[in-house]
PDB file of C-alpha atoms in Angstrom:
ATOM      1  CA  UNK A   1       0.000   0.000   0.000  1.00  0.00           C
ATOM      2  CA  UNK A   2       2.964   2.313   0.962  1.00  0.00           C
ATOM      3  CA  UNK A   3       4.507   1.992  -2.363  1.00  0.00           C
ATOM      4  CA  UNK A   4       1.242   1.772  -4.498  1.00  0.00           C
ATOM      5  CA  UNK A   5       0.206   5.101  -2.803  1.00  0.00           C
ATOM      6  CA  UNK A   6       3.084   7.251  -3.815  1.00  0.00           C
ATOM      7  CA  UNK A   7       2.230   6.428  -7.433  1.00  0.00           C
ATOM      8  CA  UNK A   8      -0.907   7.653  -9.449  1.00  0.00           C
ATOM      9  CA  UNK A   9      -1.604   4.408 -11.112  1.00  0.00           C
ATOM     10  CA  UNK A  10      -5.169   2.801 -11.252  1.00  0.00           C
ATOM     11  CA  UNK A  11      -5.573  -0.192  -8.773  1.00  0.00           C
ATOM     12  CA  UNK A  12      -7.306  -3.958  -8.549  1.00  0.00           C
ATOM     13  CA  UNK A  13      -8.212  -5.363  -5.247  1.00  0.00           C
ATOM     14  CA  UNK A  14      -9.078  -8.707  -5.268  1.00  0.00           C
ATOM     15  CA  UNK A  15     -10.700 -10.678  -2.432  1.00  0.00           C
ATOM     16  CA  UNK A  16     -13.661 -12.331  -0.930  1.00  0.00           C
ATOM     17  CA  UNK A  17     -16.621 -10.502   0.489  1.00  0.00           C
ATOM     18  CA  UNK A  18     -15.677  -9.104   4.446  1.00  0.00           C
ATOM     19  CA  UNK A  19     -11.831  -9.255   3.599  1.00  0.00           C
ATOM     20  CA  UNK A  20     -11.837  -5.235   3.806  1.00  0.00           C
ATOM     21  CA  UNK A  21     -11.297  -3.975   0.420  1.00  0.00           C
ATOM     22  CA  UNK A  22     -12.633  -0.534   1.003  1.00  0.00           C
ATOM     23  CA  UNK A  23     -10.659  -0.080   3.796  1.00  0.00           C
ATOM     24  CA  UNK A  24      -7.467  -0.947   1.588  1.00  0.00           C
ATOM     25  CA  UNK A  25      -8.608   1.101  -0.732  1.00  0.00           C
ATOM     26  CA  UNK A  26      -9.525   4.363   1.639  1.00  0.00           C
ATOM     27  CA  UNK A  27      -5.648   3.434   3.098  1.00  0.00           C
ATOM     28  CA  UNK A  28      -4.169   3.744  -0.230  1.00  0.00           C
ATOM     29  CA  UNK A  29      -5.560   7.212  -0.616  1.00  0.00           C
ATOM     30  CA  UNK A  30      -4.814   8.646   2.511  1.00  0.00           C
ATOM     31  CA  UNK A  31      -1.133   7.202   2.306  1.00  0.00           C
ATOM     32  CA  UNK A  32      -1.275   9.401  -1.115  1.00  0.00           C
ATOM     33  CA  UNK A  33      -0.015  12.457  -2.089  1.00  0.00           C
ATOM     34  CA  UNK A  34      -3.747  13.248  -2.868  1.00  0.00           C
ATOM     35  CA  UNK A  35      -5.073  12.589   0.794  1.00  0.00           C
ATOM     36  CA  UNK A  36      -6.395  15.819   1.194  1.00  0.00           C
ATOM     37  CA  UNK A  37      -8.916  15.447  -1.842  1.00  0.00           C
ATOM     38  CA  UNK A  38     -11.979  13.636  -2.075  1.00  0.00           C
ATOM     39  CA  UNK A  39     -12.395   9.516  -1.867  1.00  0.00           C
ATOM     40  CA  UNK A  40     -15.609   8.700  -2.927  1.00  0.00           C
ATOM     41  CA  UNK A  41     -17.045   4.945  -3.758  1.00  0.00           C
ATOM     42  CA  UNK A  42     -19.944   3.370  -6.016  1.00  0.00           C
ATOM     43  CA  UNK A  43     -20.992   0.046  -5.968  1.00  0.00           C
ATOM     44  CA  UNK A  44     -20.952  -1.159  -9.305  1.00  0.00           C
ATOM     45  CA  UNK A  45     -24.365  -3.157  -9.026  1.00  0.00           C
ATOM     46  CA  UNK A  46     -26.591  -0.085  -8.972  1.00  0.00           C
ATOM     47  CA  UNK A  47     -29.336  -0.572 -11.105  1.00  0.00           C
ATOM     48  CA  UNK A  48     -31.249   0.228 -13.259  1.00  0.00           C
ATOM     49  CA  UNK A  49     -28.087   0.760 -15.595  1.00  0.00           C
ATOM     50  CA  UNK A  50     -29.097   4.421 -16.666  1.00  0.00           C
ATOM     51  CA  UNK A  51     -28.772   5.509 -13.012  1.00  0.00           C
ATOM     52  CA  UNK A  52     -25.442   3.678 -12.638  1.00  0.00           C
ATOM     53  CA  UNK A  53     -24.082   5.753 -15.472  1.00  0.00           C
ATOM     54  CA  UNK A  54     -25.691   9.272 -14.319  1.00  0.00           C
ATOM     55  CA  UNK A  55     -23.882   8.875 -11.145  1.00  0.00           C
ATOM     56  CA  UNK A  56     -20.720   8.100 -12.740  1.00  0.00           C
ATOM     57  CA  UNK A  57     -20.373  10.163 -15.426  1.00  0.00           C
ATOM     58  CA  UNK A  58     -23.396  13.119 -14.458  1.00  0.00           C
ATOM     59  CA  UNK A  59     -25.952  14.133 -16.450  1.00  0.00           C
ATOM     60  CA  UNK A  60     -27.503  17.058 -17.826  1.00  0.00           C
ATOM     61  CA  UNK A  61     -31.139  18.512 -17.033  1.00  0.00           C
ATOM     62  CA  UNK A  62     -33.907  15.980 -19.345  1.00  0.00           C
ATOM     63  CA  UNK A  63     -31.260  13.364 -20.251  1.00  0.00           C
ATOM     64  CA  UNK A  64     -33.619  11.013 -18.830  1.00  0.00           C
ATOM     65  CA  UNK A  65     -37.113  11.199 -17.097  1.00  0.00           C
ATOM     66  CA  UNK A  66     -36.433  11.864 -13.647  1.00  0.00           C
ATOM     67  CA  UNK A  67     -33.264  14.437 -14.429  1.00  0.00           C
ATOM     68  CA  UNK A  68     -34.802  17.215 -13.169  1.00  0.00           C
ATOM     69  CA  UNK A  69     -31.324  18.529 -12.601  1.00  0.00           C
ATOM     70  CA  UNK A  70     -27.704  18.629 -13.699  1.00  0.00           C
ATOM     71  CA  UNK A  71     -25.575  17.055 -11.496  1.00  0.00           C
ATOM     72  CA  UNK A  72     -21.692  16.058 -11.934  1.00  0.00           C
ATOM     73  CA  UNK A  73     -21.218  12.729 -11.525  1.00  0.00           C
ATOM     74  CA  UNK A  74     -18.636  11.015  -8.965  1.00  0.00           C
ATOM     75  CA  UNK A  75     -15.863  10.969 -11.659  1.00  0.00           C
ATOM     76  CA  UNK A  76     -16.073  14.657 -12.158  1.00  0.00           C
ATOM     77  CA  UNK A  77     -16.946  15.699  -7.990  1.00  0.00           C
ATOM     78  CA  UNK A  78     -14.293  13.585  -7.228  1.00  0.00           C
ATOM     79  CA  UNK A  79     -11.845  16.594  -8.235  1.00  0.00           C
ATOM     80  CA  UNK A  80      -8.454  15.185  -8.565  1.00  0.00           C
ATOM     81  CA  UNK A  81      -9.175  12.383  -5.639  1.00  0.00           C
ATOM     82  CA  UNK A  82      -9.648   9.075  -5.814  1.00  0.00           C
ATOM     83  CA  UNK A  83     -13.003   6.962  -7.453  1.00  0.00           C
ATOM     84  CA  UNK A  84     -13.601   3.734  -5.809  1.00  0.00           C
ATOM     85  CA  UNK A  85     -15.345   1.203  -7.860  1.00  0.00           C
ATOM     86  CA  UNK A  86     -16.698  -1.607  -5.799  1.00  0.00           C
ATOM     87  CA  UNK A  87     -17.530  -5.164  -7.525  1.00  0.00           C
ATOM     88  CA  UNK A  88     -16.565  -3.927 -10.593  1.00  0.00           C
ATOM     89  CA  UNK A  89     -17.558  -6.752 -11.976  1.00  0.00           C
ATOM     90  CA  UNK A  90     -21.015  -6.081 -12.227  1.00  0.00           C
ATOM     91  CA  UNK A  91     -20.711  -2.923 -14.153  1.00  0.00           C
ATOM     92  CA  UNK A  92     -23.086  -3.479 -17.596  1.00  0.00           C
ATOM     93  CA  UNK A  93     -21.024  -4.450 -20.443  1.00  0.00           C
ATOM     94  CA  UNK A  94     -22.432  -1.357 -22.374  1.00  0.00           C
ATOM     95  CA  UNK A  95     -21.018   0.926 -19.247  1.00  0.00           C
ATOM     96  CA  UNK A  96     -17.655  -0.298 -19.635  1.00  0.00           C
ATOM     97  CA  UNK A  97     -16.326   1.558 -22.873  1.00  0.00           C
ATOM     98  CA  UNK A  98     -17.097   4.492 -21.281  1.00  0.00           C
ATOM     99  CA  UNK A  99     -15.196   4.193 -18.368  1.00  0.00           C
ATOM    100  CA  UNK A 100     -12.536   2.987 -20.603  1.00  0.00           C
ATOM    101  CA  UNK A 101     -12.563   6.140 -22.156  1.00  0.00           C
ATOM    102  CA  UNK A 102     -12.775   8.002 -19.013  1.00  0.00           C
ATOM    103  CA  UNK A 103      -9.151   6.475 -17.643  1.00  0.00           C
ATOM    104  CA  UNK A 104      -7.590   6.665 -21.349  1.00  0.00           C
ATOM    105  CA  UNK A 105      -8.648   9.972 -22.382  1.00  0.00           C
ATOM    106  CA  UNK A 106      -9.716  11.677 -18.963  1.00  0.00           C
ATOM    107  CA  UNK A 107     -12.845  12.498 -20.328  1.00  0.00           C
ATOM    108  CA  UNK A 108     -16.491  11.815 -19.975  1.00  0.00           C
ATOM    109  CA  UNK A 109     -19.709  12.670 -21.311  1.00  0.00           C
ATOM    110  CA  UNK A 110     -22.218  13.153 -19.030  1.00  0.00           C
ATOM    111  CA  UNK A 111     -25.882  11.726 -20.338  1.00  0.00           C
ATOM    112  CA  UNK A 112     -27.584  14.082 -22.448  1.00  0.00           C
ATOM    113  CA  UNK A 113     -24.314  16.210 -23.128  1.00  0.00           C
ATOM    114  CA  UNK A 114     -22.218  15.964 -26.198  1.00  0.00           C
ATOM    115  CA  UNK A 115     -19.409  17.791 -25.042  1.00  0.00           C
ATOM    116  CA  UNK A 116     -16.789  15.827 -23.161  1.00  0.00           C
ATOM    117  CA  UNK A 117     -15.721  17.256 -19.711  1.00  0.00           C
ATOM    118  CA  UNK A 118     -12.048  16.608 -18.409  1.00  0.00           C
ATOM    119  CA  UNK A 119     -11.728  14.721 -15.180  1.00  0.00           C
ATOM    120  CA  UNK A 120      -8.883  14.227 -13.082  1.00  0.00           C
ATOM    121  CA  UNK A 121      -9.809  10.831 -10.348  1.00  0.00           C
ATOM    122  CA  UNK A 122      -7.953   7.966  -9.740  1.00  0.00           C
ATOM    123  CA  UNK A 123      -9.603   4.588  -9.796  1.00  0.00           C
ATOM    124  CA  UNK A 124      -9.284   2.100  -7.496  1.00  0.00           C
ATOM    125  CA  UNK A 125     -12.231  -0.882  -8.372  1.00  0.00           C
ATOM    126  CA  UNK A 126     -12.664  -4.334  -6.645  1.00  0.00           C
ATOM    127  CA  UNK A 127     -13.797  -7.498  -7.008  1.00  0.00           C
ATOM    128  CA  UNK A 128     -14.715 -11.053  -5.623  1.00  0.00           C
ATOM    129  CA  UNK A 129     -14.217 -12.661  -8.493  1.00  0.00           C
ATOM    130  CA  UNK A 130     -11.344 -14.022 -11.166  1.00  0.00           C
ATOM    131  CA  UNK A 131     -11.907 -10.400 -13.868  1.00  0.00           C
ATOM    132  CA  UNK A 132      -9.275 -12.059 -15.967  1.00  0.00           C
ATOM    133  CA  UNK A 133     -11.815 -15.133 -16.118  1.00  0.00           C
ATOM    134  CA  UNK A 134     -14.877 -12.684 -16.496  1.00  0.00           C
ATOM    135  CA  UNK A 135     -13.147 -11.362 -19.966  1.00  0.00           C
ATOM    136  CA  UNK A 136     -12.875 -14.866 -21.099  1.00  0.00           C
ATOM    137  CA  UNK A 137     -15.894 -15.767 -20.563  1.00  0.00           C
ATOM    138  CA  UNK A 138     -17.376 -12.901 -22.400  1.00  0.00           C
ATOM    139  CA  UNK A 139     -18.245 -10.470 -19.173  1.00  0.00           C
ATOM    140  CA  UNK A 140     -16.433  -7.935 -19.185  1.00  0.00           C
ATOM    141  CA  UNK A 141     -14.219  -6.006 -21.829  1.00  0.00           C
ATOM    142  CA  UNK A 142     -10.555  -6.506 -21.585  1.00  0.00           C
ATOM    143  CA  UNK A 143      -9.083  -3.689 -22.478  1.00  0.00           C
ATOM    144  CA  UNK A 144     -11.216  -2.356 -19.615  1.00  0.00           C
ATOM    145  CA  UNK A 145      -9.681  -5.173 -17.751  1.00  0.00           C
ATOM    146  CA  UNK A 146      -5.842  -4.189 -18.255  1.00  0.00           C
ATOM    147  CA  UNK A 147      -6.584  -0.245 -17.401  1.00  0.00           C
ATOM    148  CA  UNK A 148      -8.049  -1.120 -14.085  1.00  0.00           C
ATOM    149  CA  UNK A 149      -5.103  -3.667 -13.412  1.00  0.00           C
ATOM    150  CA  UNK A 150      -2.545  -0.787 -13.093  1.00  0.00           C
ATOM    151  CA  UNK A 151      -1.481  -3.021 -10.014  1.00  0.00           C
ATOM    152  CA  UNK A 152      -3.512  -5.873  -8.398  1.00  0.00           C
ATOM    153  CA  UNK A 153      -3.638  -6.827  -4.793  1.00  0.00           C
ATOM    154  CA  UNK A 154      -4.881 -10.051  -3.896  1.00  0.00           C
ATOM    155  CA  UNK A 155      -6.284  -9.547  -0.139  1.00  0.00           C
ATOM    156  CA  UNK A 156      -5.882 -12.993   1.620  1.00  0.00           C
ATOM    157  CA  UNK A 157      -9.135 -14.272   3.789  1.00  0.00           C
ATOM    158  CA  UNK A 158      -8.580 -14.318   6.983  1.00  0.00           C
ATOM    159  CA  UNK A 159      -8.609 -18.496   6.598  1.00  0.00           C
ATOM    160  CA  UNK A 160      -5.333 -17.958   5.612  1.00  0.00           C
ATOM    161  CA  UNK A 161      -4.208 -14.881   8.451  1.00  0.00           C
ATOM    162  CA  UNK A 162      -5.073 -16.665  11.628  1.00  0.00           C
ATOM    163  CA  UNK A 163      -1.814 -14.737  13.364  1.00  0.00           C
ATOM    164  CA  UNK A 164      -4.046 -11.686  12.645  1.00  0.00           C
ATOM    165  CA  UNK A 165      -7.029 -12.877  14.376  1.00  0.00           C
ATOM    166  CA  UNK A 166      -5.795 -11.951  18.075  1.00  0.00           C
ATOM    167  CA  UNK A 167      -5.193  -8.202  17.015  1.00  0.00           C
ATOM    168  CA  UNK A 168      -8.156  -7.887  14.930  1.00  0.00           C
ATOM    169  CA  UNK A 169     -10.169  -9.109  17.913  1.00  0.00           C
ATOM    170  CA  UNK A 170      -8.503  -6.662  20.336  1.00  0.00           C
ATOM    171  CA  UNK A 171      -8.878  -3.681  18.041  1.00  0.00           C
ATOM    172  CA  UNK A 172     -12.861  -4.725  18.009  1.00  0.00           C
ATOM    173  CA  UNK A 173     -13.460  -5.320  21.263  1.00  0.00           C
ATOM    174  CA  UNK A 174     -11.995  -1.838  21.579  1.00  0.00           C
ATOM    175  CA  UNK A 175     -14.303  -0.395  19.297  1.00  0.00           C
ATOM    176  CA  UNK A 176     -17.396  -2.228  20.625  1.00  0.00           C
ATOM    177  CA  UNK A 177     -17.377  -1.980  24.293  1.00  0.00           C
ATOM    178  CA  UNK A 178     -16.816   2.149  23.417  1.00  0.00           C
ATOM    179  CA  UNK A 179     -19.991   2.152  21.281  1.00  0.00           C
ATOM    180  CA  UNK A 180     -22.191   0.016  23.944  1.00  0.00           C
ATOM    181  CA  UNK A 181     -20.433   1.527  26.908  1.00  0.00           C
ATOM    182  CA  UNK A 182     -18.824  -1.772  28.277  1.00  0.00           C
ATOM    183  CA  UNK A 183     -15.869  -2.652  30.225  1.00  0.00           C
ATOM    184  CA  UNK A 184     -14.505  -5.632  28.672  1.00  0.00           C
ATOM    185  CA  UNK A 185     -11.015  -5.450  28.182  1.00  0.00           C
ATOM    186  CA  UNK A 186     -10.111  -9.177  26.963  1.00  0.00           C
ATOM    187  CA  UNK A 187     -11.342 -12.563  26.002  1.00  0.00           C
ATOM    188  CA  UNK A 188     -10.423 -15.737  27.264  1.00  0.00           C
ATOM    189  CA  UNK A 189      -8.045 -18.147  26.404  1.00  0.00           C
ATOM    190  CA  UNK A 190     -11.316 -20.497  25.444  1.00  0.00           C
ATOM    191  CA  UNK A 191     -12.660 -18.007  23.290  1.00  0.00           C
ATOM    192  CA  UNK A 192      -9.365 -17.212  21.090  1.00  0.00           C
ATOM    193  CA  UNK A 193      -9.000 -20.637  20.718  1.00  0.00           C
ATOM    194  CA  UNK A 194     -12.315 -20.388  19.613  1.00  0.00           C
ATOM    195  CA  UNK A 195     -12.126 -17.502  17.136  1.00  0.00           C
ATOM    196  CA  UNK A 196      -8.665 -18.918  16.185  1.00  0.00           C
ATOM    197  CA  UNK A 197     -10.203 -22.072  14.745  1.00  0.00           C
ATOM    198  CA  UNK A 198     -13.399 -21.002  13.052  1.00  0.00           C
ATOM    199  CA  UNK A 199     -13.582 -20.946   8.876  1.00  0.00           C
ATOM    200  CA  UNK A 200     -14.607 -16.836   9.261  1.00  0.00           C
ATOM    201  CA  UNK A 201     -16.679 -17.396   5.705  1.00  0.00           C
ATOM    202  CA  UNK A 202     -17.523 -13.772   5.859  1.00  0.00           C
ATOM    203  CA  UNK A 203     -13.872 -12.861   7.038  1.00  0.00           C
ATOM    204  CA  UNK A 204     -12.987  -9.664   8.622  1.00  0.00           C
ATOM    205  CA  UNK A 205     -16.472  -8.606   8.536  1.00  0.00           C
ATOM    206  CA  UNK A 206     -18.050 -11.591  10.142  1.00  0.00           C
ATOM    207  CA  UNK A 207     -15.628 -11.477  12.929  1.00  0.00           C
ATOM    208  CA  UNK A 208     -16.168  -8.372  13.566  1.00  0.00           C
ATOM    209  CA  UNK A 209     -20.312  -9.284  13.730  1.00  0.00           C
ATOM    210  CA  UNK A 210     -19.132 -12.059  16.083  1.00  0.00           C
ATOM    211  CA  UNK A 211     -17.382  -9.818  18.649  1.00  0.00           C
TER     212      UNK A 211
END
């Protein structure tokens, strides 16, 4: 993250659901140059596809029924920031040109305009699945594919992080027993042994949920 941050190249994190990929992302940013600029995310499943687009790329007043209003989009508000993309994989195959054209050129056009407008973000996108398997299998474009893959990450589950497990668990119970107004300062040894041998499916997120 360190040495991704000091660079302005676009970024792929790859990982299963509750392994914290926003959170790498948001660290990547404020370990940037460009911390003091806006981070804003989308999740790439928004439907219907129209709306998806109008909050990427903006829109102009009567591009669609319901655009009472122009409004920017998160490529453009995001100033010279960063864009987080999350499950990128779901973005509609007739999105992804666009935002092709958006990194290559650093333009958009926002729906109903025919003028491009310059923007300036950095993307980071994510995804639980295999992208270089999505493109062969027809789902998403590739030359979309090798933009976004500036540099990939591959976040480990936390299957495979157990030695994180007792810090992660102290840094929640921290958290928690704040928020509810608690005083529990510890677990057992029982209960780390516990935590320490369950499959964590959901990962980071579901142990959190658990503490």
């Amino acid at each position: 993250i360190r040495k991704i941050a000091l660079t302005n190249c676009n970024v792929l994190l790859e990982g299963e659901t509750g392994t914290g990929k926003e959170l790498f992302a948001r660290a990547i940013h404020r370990a940037g140059s460009k911390a003091h600029e806006k981070f804003l995310a989308l999740h790439c499943s928004t439907q219907p596809a129209e709306l998806l687009e109008a909050q990427l790329f903006g829109q102009r007043k009567g591009a669609f029924a319901g655009a009472d209003t122009d409004q920017p989009g998160i490529l453009l508000h995001a100033g010279a920031g960063t864009v987080f993309l999350d499950e990128v994989f779901q973005l509609p195959l007739a999105t992804q040109p666009k935002l092709l054209r958006a990194i290559e050129f650093k333009e958009i056009f926002p729906l109903g305009s025919q003028d491009p407008v310059p923007v300036q973000a950095r993307i980071i996108a994510s995804t639980t699945k295999d992208l270089m398997r999505e493109v062969t299998e027809g789902h998403f474009h590739e030359d979309l594919f090798y933009r976004l893959n500036g540099v990939k990450i591959c976040i480990p589950p936390l299957r495979e992080q157990l030695d994180d497990i007792p810090e992660l668990v102290e840094f929640f119970l921290a958290k928690h027993t704040l928020a509810l107004g608690k005083r529990v300062t510890s677990v057992s040894n029982e209960t780390m042994r516990l935590l320490m041998s369950a499959r964590w499916k959901g990962n980071v997120r579901q142990l959190d949920n658990a503490i």
